[in-house]
mmCIF file with all atom_site columns, C-alpha atoms in Angstrom:
data_model
loop_
_atom_site.group_PDB
_atom_site.id
_atom_site.type_symbol
_atom_site.label_atom_id
_atom_site.label_alt_id
_atom_site.label_comp_id
_atom_site.label_asym_id
_atom_site.label_entity_id
_atom_site.label_seq_id
_atom_site.pdbx_PDB_ins_code
_atom_site.Cartn_x
_atom_site.Cartn_y
_atom_site.Cartn_z
_atom_site.occupancy
_atom_site.B_iso_or_equiv
_atom_site.pdbx_formal_charge
_atom_site.auth_seq_id
_atom_site.auth_comp_id
_atom_site.auth_asym_id
_atom_site.auth_atom_id
_atom_site.pdbx_PDB_model_num
ATOM 1   C CA . MET A 1 1   ? 14.647 17.233  70.343 1.00 49.00 ? 196 MET A CA 1
ATOM 2   C CA . GLU A 1 2   ? 14.902 17.771  74.057 1.00 51.00 ? 197 GLU A CA 1
ATOM 3   C CA . VAL A 1 3   ? 12.345 16.868  76.518 1.00 48.00 ? 198 VAL A CA 1
ATOM 4   C CA . ASN A 1 4   ? 11.559 19.327  79.406 1.00 46.00 ? 199 ASN A CA 1
ATOM 5   C CA . GLU A 1 5   ? 9.961  18.639  82.746 1.00 43.00 ? 200 GLU A CA 1
ATOM 6   C CA . ALA A 1 6   ? 6.261  18.173  82.761 1.00 41.00 ? 201 ALA A CA 1
ATOM 7   C CA . ALA A 1 7   ? 4.890  21.308  81.039 1.00 44.00 ? 202 ALA A CA 1
ATOM 8   C CA . VAL A 1 8   ? 4.123  23.954  83.603 1.00 43.00 ? 203 VAL A CA 1
ATOM 9   C CA . ASP A 1 9   ? 0.880  25.223  82.200 1.00 49.00 ? 204 ASP A CA 1
ATOM 10  C CA . TYR A 1 10  ? -0.472 21.594  82.529 1.00 51.00 ? 205 TYR A CA 1
ATOM 11  C CA . GLY A 1 11  ? 0.434  21.455  86.055 1.00 57.00 ? 206 GLY A CA 1
ATOM 12  C CA . LYS A 1 12  ? 0.088  17.957  87.846 1.00 62.00 ? 207 LYS A CA 1
ATOM 13  C CA . LYS A 1 13  ? -3.234 17.128  86.149 1.00 83.00 ? 208 LYS A CA 1
ATOM 14  C CA . LYS A 1 14  ? -3.510 13.842  84.453 1.00 92.00 ? 209 LYS A CA 1
ATOM 15  C CA . TYR A 1 15  ? -4.771 13.875  80.887 1.00 95.00 ? 210 TYR A CA 1
ATOM 16  C CA . SER A 1 16  ? -6.452 11.245  78.735 1.00 95.00 ? 211 SER A CA 1
ATOM 17  C CA . ILE A 1 17  ? -4.957 10.186  75.446 1.00 96.00 ? 212 ILE A CA 1
ATOM 18  C CA . GLU A 1 18  ? -7.875 11.718  73.667 1.00 96.00 ? 213 GLU A CA 1
ATOM 19  C CA . GLU A 1 19  ? -7.302 15.143  75.650 1.00 96.00 ? 214 GLU A CA 1
ATOM 20  C CA . TYR A 1 20  ? -3.651 14.999  74.802 1.00 96.00 ? 215 TYR A CA 1
ATOM 21  C CA . LEU A 1 21  ? -4.099 14.326  71.134 1.00 96.00 ? 216 LEU A CA 1
ATOM 22  C CA . GLU A 1 22  ? -6.828 17.170  70.860 1.00 95.00 ? 217 GLU A CA 1
ATOM 23  C CA . MET A 1 23  ? -4.411 19.722  72.311 1.00 95.00 ? 218 MET A CA 1
ATOM 24  C CA . GLU A 1 24  ? -1.237 18.434  70.461 1.00 95.00 ? 219 GLU A CA 1
ATOM 25  C CA . ASN A 1 25  ? -2.994 18.481  67.189 1.00 93.00 ? 220 ASN A CA 1
ATOM 26  C CA . ALA A 1 26  ? -3.916 22.234  67.821 1.00 94.00 ? 221 ALA A CA 1
ATOM 27  C CA . SER A 1 27  ? -0.399 23.152  69.223 1.00 93.00 ? 222 SER A CA 1
ATOM 28  C CA . ALA A 1 28  ? 2.390  24.829  67.312 1.00 90.00 ? 223 ALA A CA 1
ATOM 29  C CA . GLU A 1 29  ? 4.786  23.159  69.663 1.00 92.00 ? 224 GLU A CA 1
ATOM 30  C CA . LYS A 1 30  ? 5.484  19.588  70.289 1.00 94.00 ? 225 LYS A CA 1
ATOM 31  C CA . HIS A 1 31  ? 4.999  17.691  73.457 1.00 95.00 ? 226 HIS A CA 1
ATOM 32  C CA . GLU A 1 32  ? 5.578  14.115  74.664 1.00 94.00 ? 227 GLU A CA 1
ATOM 33  C CA . TYR A 1 33  ? 2.869  12.327  76.549 1.00 95.00 ? 228 TYR A CA 1
ATOM 34  C CA . TYR A 1 34  ? 3.498  9.535   79.061 1.00 94.00 ? 229 TYR A CA 1
ATOM 35  C CA . GLN A 1 35  ? 0.976  7.842   81.442 1.00 92.00 ? 230 GLN A CA 1
ATOM 36  C CA . GLY A 1 36  ? -1.119 10.999  81.575 1.00 94.00 ? 231 GLY A CA 1
ATOM 37  C CA . GLU A 1 37  ? 1.518  13.614  81.761 1.00 93.00 ? 232 GLU A CA 1
ATOM 38  C CA . ILE A 1 38  ? 2.543  16.074  79.143 1.00 93.00 ? 233 ILE A CA 1
ATOM 39  C CA . PHE A 1 39  ? 6.211  17.120  78.525 1.00 91.00 ? 234 PHE A CA 1
ATOM 40  C CA . ALA A 1 40  ? 7.263  20.037  76.515 1.00 89.00 ? 235 ALA A CA 1
ATOM 41  C CA . MET A 1 41  ? 9.869  19.443  73.940 1.00 87.00 ? 236 MET A CA 1
ATOM 42  C CA . VAL A 1 42  ? 12.510 22.077  72.829 1.00 80.00 ? 237 VAL A CA 1
ATOM 43  C CA . GLY A 1 43  ? 14.700 22.283  69.814 1.00 77.00 ? 238 GLY A CA 1
ATOM 44  C CA . GLY A 1 44  ? 18.401 20.944  69.875 1.00 80.00 ? 239 GLY A CA 1
ATOM 45  C CA . SER A 1 45  ? 21.671 22.801  69.263 1.00 87.00 ? 240 SER A CA 1
ATOM 46  C CA . SER A 1 46  ? 22.959 23.447  65.781 1.00 92.00 ? 241 SER A CA 1
ATOM 47  C CA . GLN A 1 47  ? 25.176 20.362  65.886 1.00 94.00 ? 242 GLN A CA 1
ATOM 48  C CA . HIS A 1 48  ? 22.245 18.285  66.875 1.00 94.00 ? 243 HIS A CA 1
ATOM 49  C CA . ASN A 1 49  ? 20.087 19.598  64.028 1.00 95.00 ? 244 ASN A CA 1
ATOM 50  C CA . ILE A 1 50  ? 22.915 19.077  61.344 1.00 96.00 ? 245 ILE A CA 1
ATOM 51  C CA . VAL A 1 51  ? 23.541 15.493  62.599 1.00 97.00 ? 246 VAL A CA 1
ATOM 52  C CA . ALA A 1 52  ? 19.905 14.573  62.458 1.00 97.00 ? 247 ALA A CA 1
ATOM 53  C CA . LYS A 1 53  ? 19.489 16.172  59.022 1.00 97.00 ? 248 LYS A CA 1
ATOM 54  C CA . ASN A 1 54  ? 22.511 14.287  57.780 1.00 98.00 ? 249 ASN A CA 1
ATOM 55  C CA . ILE A 1 55  ? 21.195 10.984  59.101 1.00 98.00 ? 250 ILE A CA 1
ATOM 56  C CA . LEU A 1 56  ? 17.754 11.736  57.335 1.00 98.00 ? 251 LEU A CA 1
ATOM 57  C CA . SER A 1 57  ? 19.210 12.736  54.021 1.00 98.00 ? 252 SER A CA 1
ATOM 58  C CA . VAL A 1 58  ? 21.577 9.739   53.961 1.00 98.00 ? 253 VAL A CA 1
ATOM 59  C CA . LEU A 1 59  ? 18.976 7.265   54.795 1.00 98.00 ? 254 LEU A CA 1
ATOM 60  C CA . ASP A 1 60  ? 16.722 8.756   52.172 1.00 97.00 ? 255 ASP A CA 1
ATOM 61  C CA . ARG A 1 61  ? 19.273 8.472   49.484 1.00 97.00 ? 256 ARG A CA 1
ATOM 62  C CA . LYS A 1 62  ? 20.600 5.073   50.415 1.00 97.00 ? 257 LYS A CA 1
ATOM 63  C CA . LEU A 1 63  ? 17.138 3.455   50.844 1.00 97.00 ? 258 LEU A CA 1
ATOM 64  C CA . GLY A 1 64  ? 16.041 4.477   47.354 1.00 90.00 ? 259 GLY A CA 1
ATOM 65  C CA . ARG A 1 65  ? 13.474 2.270   46.140 1.00 85.00 ? 260 ARG A CA 1
ATOM 66  C CA . LYS A 1 66  ? 13.430 -0.062  49.058 1.00 89.00 ? 261 LYS A CA 1
ATOM 67  C CA . SER A 1 67  ? 10.207 -0.605  50.922 1.00 95.00 ? 262 SER A CA 1
ATOM 68  C CA . CYS A 1 68  ? 11.616 1.298   53.945 1.00 97.00 ? 263 CYS A CA 1
ATOM 69  C CA . GLN A 1 69  ? 11.480 5.066   54.339 1.00 97.00 ? 264 GLN A CA 1
ATOM 70  C CA . PRO A 1 70  ? 12.889 7.585   56.876 1.00 98.00 ? 265 PRO A CA 1
ATOM 71  C CA . PHE A 1 71  ? 10.891 10.262  58.666 1.00 98.00 ? 266 PHE A CA 1
ATOM 72  C CA . ASN A 1 72  ? 12.159 13.370  60.663 1.00 97.00 ? 267 ASN A CA 1
ATOM 73  C CA . SER A 1 73  ? 11.231 14.547  64.089 1.00 95.00 ? 268 SER A CA 1
ATOM 74  C CA . ASP A 1 74  ? 7.767  15.765  63.129 1.00 95.00 ? 269 ASP A CA 1
ATOM 75  C CA . THR A 1 75  ? 6.734  12.170  63.084 1.00 97.00 ? 270 THR A CA 1
ATOM 76  C CA . ARG A 1 76  ? 4.824  11.068  66.145 1.00 97.00 ? 271 ARG A CA 1
ATOM 77  C CA . VAL A 1 77  ? 5.415  7.388   67.457 1.00 98.00 ? 272 VAL A CA 1
ATOM 78  C CA . TYR A 1 78  ? 2.885  5.898   69.732 1.00 98.00 ? 273 TYR A CA 1
ATOM 79  C CA . ILE A 1 79  ? 3.924  2.955   72.145 1.00 97.00 ? 274 ILE A CA 1
ATOM 80  C CA . GLU A 1 80  ? 0.587  1.343   73.140 1.00 93.00 ? 275 GLU A CA 1
ATOM 81  C CA . LYS A 1 81  ? 2.084  -0.847  75.857 1.00 93.00 ? 276 LYS A CA 1
ATOM 82  C CA . SER A 1 82  ? 3.404  2.244   77.852 1.00 93.00 ? 277 SER A CA 1
ATOM 83  C CA . THR A 1 83  ? 1.102  4.897   76.400 1.00 94.00 ? 278 THR A CA 1
ATOM 84  C CA . LEU A 1 84  ? 4.045  6.881   75.310 1.00 96.00 ? 279 LEU A CA 1
ATOM 85  C CA . PHE A 1 85  ? 3.615  9.399   72.413 1.00 97.00 ? 280 PHE A CA 1
ATOM 86  C CA . THR A 1 86  ? 7.010  10.719  71.260 1.00 97.00 ? 281 THR A CA 1
ATOM 87  C CA . TYR A 1 87  ? 9.004  12.307  68.459 1.00 96.00 ? 282 TYR A CA 1
ATOM 88  C CA . PRO A 1 88  ? 12.275 10.454  67.607 1.00 96.00 ? 283 PRO A CA 1
ATOM 89  C CA . ASP A 1 89  ? 14.830 12.476  65.818 1.00 96.00 ? 284 ASP A CA 1
ATOM 90  C CA . VAL A 1 90  ? 14.764 10.082  62.875 1.00 98.00 ? 285 VAL A CA 1
ATOM 91  C CA . SER A 1 91  ? 12.767 6.929   62.339 1.00 98.00 ? 286 SER A CA 1
ATOM 92  C CA . VAL A 1 92  ? 12.519 4.433   59.589 1.00 98.00 ? 287 VAL A CA 1
ATOM 93  C CA . PHE A 1 93  ? 9.320  2.544   58.770 1.00 98.00 ? 288 PHE A CA 1
ATOM 94  C CA . CYS A 1 94  ? 9.255  -0.552  56.369 1.00 97.00 ? 289 CYS A CA 1
ATOM 95  C CA . GLY A 1 95  ? 6.358  -1.862  54.610 1.00 95.00 ? 290 GLY A CA 1
ATOM 96  C CA . ASP A 1 96  ? 2.999  -0.479  55.412 1.00 95.00 ? 291 ASP A CA 1
ATOM 97  C CA . LEU A 1 97  ? 2.644  2.507   57.743 1.00 96.00 ? 292 LEU A CA 1
ATOM 98  C CA . LEU A 1 98  ? 0.405  1.354   60.688 1.00 97.00 ? 293 LEU A CA 1
ATOM 99  C CA . SER A 1 99  ? -1.102 4.147   62.867 1.00 97.00 ? 294 SER A CA 1
ATOM 100 C CA . LEU A 1 100 ? -3.298 4.369   65.870 1.00 96.00 ? 295 LEU A CA 1
ATOM 101 C CA . ASN A 1 101 ? -6.942 3.989   64.615 1.00 94.00 ? 296 ASN A CA 1
ATOM 102 C CA . ASN A 1 102 ? -5.659 4.515   61.060 1.00 95.00 ? 297 ASN A CA 1
ATOM 103 C CA . ASP A 1 103 ? -5.368 8.201   61.925 1.00 95.00 ? 298 ASP A CA 1
ATOM 104 C CA . ASP A 1 104 ? -2.041 8.728   59.795 1.00 94.00 ? 299 ASP A CA 1
ATOM 105 C CA . LEU A 1 105 ? -0.760 10.747  62.586 1.00 95.00 ? 300 LEU A CA 1
ATOM 106 C CA . ASN A 1 106 ? 0.469  8.377   65.432 1.00 97.00 ? 301 ASN A CA 1
ATOM 107 C CA . PHE A 1 107 ? 2.504  5.747   64.030 1.00 98.00 ? 302 PHE A CA 1
ATOM 108 C CA . LEU A 1 108 ? 3.058  2.124   65.682 1.00 98.00 ? 303 LEU A CA 1
ATOM 109 C CA . ASN A 1 109 ? 5.710  0.218   63.571 1.00 98.00 ? 304 ASN A CA 1
ATOM 110 C CA . PRO A 1 110 ? 9.223  1.808   63.325 1.00 98.00 ? 305 PRO A CA 1
ATOM 111 C CA . THR A 1 111 ? 11.902 -0.578  62.380 1.00 98.00 ? 306 THR A CA 1
ATOM 112 C CA . VAL A 1 112 ? 14.914 1.654   63.174 1.00 98.00 ? 307 VAL A CA 1
ATOM 113 C CA . ILE A 1 113 ? 14.900 4.712   65.699 1.00 98.00 ? 308 ILE A CA 1
ATOM 114 C CA . PHE A 1 114 ? 17.692 7.300   65.836 1.00 98.00 ? 309 PHE A CA 1
ATOM 115 C CA . GLU A 1 115 ? 17.970 9.711   68.919 1.00 96.00 ? 310 GLU A CA 1
ATOM 116 C CA . VAL A 1 116 ? 20.617 12.417  68.728 1.00 96.00 ? 311 VAL A CA 1
ATOM 117 C CA . LEU A 1 117 ? 21.714 12.895  72.301 1.00 93.00 ? 312 LEU A CA 1
ATOM 118 C CA . SER A 1 118 ? 21.870 16.199  74.392 1.00 89.00 ? 313 SER A CA 1
ATOM 119 C CA . PRO A 1 119 ? 23.236 16.736  77.862 1.00 86.00 ? 314 PRO A CA 1
ATOM 120 C CA . SER A 1 120 ? 19.672 16.976  79.237 1.00 80.00 ? 315 SER A CA 1
ATOM 121 C CA . THR A 1 121 ? 18.381 13.753  77.605 1.00 81.00 ? 316 THR A CA 1
ATOM 122 C CA . LYS A 1 122 ? 21.220 11.314  77.188 1.00 85.00 ? 317 LYS A CA 1
ATOM 123 C CA . ASN A 1 123 ? 20.582 9.328   80.363 1.00 85.00 ? 318 ASN A CA 1
ATOM 124 C CA . TYR A 1 124 ? 16.943 9.244   79.728 1.00 88.00 ? 319 TYR A CA 1
ATOM 125 C CA . ASN A 1 125 ? 17.340 8.080   76.052 1.00 87.00 ? 320 ASN A CA 1
ATOM 126 C CA . ARG A 1 126 ? 19.846 5.271   77.212 1.00 90.00 ? 321 ARG A CA 1
ATOM 127 C CA . ARG A 1 127 ? 17.709 4.078   79.987 1.00 90.00 ? 322 ARG A CA 1
ATOM 128 C CA . GLU A 1 128 ? 14.039 4.837   80.509 1.00 92.00 ? 323 GLU A CA 1
ATOM 129 C CA . LYS A 1 129 ? 13.322 5.702   76.905 1.00 93.00 ? 324 LYS A CA 1
ATOM 130 C CA . PHE A 1 130 ? 15.186 2.615   75.548 1.00 95.00 ? 325 PHE A CA 1
ATOM 131 C CA . LYS A 1 131 ? 13.263 0.437   77.780 1.00 95.00 ? 326 LYS A CA 1
ATOM 132 C CA . LEU A 1 132 ? 9.930  1.991   76.564 1.00 95.00 ? 327 LEU A CA 1
ATOM 133 C CA . TYR A 1 133 ? 11.095 1.592   72.937 1.00 96.00 ? 328 TYR A CA 1
ATOM 134 C CA . ARG A 1 134 ? 12.083 -1.975  73.414 1.00 96.00 ? 329 ARG A CA 1
ATOM 135 C CA . SER A 1 135 ? 8.315  -2.844  73.828 1.00 95.00 ? 330 SER A CA 1
ATOM 136 C CA . ILE A 1 136 ? 7.634  -1.848  70.032 1.00 97.00 ? 331 ILE A CA 1
ATOM 137 C CA . PRO A 1 137 ? 7.190  -5.254  68.350 1.00 96.00 ? 332 PRO A CA 1
ATOM 138 C CA . SER A 1 138 ? 8.526  -4.018  65.061 1.00 97.00 ? 333 SER A CA 1
ATOM 139 C CA . LEU A 1 139 ? 11.668 -2.250  66.340 1.00 98.00 ? 334 LEU A CA 1
ATOM 140 C CA . ARG A 1 140 ? 15.006 -3.869  65.418 1.00 98.00 ? 335 ARG A CA 1
ATOM 141 C CA . GLU A 1 141 ? 17.581 -1.225  65.911 1.00 98.00 ? 336 GLU A CA 1
ATOM 142 C CA . TYR A 1 142 ? 17.925 1.822   68.302 1.00 98.00 ? 337 TYR A CA 1
ATOM 143 C CA . ILE A 1 143 ? 20.761 4.220   67.496 1.00 98.00 ? 338 ILE A CA 1
ATOM 144 C CA . LEU A 1 144 ? 22.100 6.831   69.934 1.00 97.00 ? 339 LEU A CA 1
ATOM 145 C CA . VAL A 1 145 ? 24.285 9.483   68.358 1.00 97.00 ? 340 VAL A CA 1
ATOM 146 C CA . GLU A 1 146 ? 26.548 12.109  70.118 1.00 96.00 ? 341 GLU A CA 1
ATOM 147 C CA . PRO A 1 147 ? 26.507 15.279  68.134 1.00 95.00 ? 342 PRO A CA 1
ATOM 148 C CA . GLU A 1 148 ? 29.616 16.831  69.433 1.00 93.00 ? 343 GLU A CA 1
ATOM 149 C CA . ILE A 1 149 ? 32.017 14.065  69.189 1.00 95.00 ? 344 ILE A CA 1
ATOM 150 C CA . ALA A 1 150 ? 32.198 10.851  67.010 1.00 96.00 ? 345 ALA A CA 1
ATOM 151 C CA . GLY A 1 151 ? 30.364 8.630   69.276 1.00 97.00 ? 346 GLY A CA 1
ATOM 152 C CA . ILE A 1 152 ? 27.409 6.164   68.302 1.00 98.00 ? 347 ILE A CA 1
ATOM 153 C CA . GLU A 1 153 ? 25.813 3.457   70.454 1.00 97.00 ? 348 GLU A CA 1
ATOM 154 C CA . ALA A 1 154 ? 23.953 0.887   68.285 1.00 98.00 ? 349 ALA A CA 1
ATOM 155 C CA . PHE A 1 155 ? 21.589 -1.435  69.928 1.00 98.00 ? 350 PHE A CA 1
ATOM 156 C CA . TYR A 1 156 ? 20.164 -4.341  67.838 1.00 98.00 ? 351 TYR A CA 1
ATOM 157 C CA . ILE A 1 157 ? 18.291 -7.597  68.299 1.00 96.00 ? 352 ILE A CA 1
ATOM 158 C CA . ASN A 1 158 ? 20.571 -10.605 67.904 1.00 94.00 ? 353 ASN A CA 1
ATOM 159 C CA . ASN A 1 159 ? 19.601 -13.940 66.544 1.00 92.00 ? 354 ASN A CA 1
ATOM 160 C CA . ASN A 1 160 ? 18.563 -15.016 70.122 1.00 94.00 ? 355 ASN A CA 1
ATOM 161 C CA . GLY A 1 161 ? 16.090 -12.207 70.259 1.00 92.00 ? 356 GLY A CA 1
ATOM 162 C CA . LEU A 1 162 ? 18.180 -10.318 72.868 1.00 95.00 ? 357 LEU A CA 1
ATOM 163 C CA . TRP A 1 163 ? 19.360 -6.591  72.526 1.00 97.00 ? 358 TRP A CA 1
ATOM 164 C CA . GLU A 1 164 ? 23.159 -6.163  72.135 1.00 97.00 ? 359 GLU A CA 1
ATOM 165 C CA . LEU A 1 165 ? 25.190 -3.108  72.043 1.00 97.00 ? 360 LEU A CA 1
ATOM 166 C CA . LYS A 1 166 ? 28.037 -2.126  69.447 1.00 98.00 ? 361 LYS A CA 1
ATOM 167 C CA . GLU A 1 167 ? 29.975 1.200   69.732 1.00 98.00 ? 362 GLU A CA 1
ATOM 168 C CA . TYR A 1 168 ? 31.371 3.196   66.902 1.00 98.00 ? 363 TYR A CA 1
ATOM 169 C CA . ASN A 1 169 ? 33.856 6.072   67.838 1.00 97.00 ? 364 ASN A CA 1
ATOM 170 C CA . ASP A 1 170 ? 36.231 6.216   64.783 1.00 96.00 ? 365 ASP A CA 1
ATOM 171 C CA . ILE A 1 171 ? 35.295 8.621   62.020 1.00 96.00 ? 366 ILE A CA 1
ATOM 172 C CA . SER A 1 172 ? 36.527 6.076   59.487 1.00 96.00 ? 367 SER A CA 1
ATOM 173 C CA . GLN A 1 173 ? 34.012 3.434   60.619 1.00 97.00 ? 368 GLN A CA 1
ATOM 174 C CA . ALA A 1 174 ? 30.691 2.640   59.067 1.00 98.00 ? 369 ALA A CA 1
ATOM 175 C CA . LEU A 1 175 ? 27.435 1.955   61.076 1.00 98.00 ? 370 LEU A CA 1
ATOM 176 C CA . PRO A 1 176 ? 25.653 -1.197  59.553 1.00 98.00 ? 371 PRO A CA 1
ATOM 177 C CA . LEU A 1 177 ? 21.910 -1.162  59.778 1.00 98.00 ? 372 LEU A CA 1
ATOM 178 C CA . ASP A 1 178 ? 21.216 -4.825  58.921 1.00 97.00 ? 373 ASP A CA 1
ATOM 179 C CA . SER A 1 179 ? 17.520 -4.587  59.496 1.00 97.00 ? 374 SER A CA 1
ATOM 180 C CA . ILE A 1 180 ? 17.159 -2.362  56.445 1.00 97.00 ? 375 ILE A CA 1
ATOM 181 C CA . GLY A 1 181 ? 20.055 -3.551  54.532 1.00 96.00 ? 376 GLY A CA 1
ATOM 182 C CA . ILE A 1 182 ? 22.334 -0.421  54.354 1.00 97.00 ? 377 ILE A CA 1
ATOM 183 C CA . ALA A 1 183 ? 25.163 1.223   56.221 1.00 98.00 ? 378 ALA A CA 1
ATOM 184 C CA . LEU A 1 184 ? 26.062 4.899   57.104 1.00 98.00 ? 379 LEU A CA 1
ATOM 185 C CA . THR A 1 185 ? 29.506 6.032   57.308 1.00 98.00 ? 380 THR A CA 1
ATOM 186 C CA . LEU A 1 186 ? 30.390 8.154   60.363 1.00 98.00 ? 381 LEU A CA 1
ATOM 187 C CA . LYS A 1 187 ? 31.704 10.701  57.858 1.00 97.00 ? 382 LYS A CA 1
ATOM 188 C CA . GLU A 1 188 ? 28.271 10.948  56.311 1.00 98.00 ? 383 GLU A CA 1
ATOM 189 C CA . ILE A 1 189 ? 26.632 11.307  59.828 1.00 98.00 ? 384 ILE A CA 1
ATOM 190 C CA . TYR A 1 190 ? 29.116 14.049  60.847 1.00 97.00 ? 385 TYR A CA 1
ATOM 191 C CA . LYS A 1 191 ? 29.322 15.960  57.798 1.00 96.00 ? 386 LYS A CA 1
ATOM 192 C CA . ARG A 1 192 ? 29.508 19.740  58.156 1.00 94.00 ? 387 ARG A CA 1
ATOM 193 C CA . THR A 1 193 ? 30.012 19.375  61.898 1.00 94.00 ? 388 THR A CA 1
ATOM 194 C CA . LYS A 1 194 ? 33.045 20.137  63.975 1.00 89.00 ? 389 LYS A CA 1
ATOM 195 C CA . VAL A 1 195 ? 33.754 16.528  64.095 1.00 88.00 ? 390 VAL A CA 1
ATOM 196 C CA . VAL A 1 196 ? 34.895 16.319  60.521 1.00 80.00 ? 391 VAL A CA 1
ATOM 197 C CA . GLY A 1 197 ? 34.390 19.919  59.119 1.00 62.00 ? 392 GLY A CA 1
ATOM 198 C CA . LYS A 1 198 ? 33.103 20.437  55.485 1.00 57.00 ? 393 LYS A CA 1
#
């Protein structure tokens, strides 16, 4: 998903979390919320959507009966420290699903987050959004995926508790997800895209 500027119809007014949730739960469209401002989200390109679907389906198959499960971009994540409500392209939750006030709508504890990049959001996802995501106590891996070329940036917490980056640019490589005990090949991630074809 792509994030636009602050939604025009909301102007410059600051909204409370309660006001945002009331509007969002009644809306047919998705919006991010950050420090009182509301931002409209728009759909991605076909390549973006295929890559996100591939990631979700491969995760679902490989996680099988493990205690972790993947969710698509309809799943809203709430980061309490920064008051960010957002919709990652794909997120993986392990163990019990924790949500804001047990509402089963605004989830707090992802282990892995995937964002499929777009020209308008790639810098935001690499910098500001990653900084916000890092404040999620449960998060162990943050994966950025280029949809048009074979290109993956995988951030993970090392043994010293620091975030490290590994890059994967060869279609023959596999992306290890140590926090959930599986790996995704780049061929699986880019199936049916211009990167690898059918």
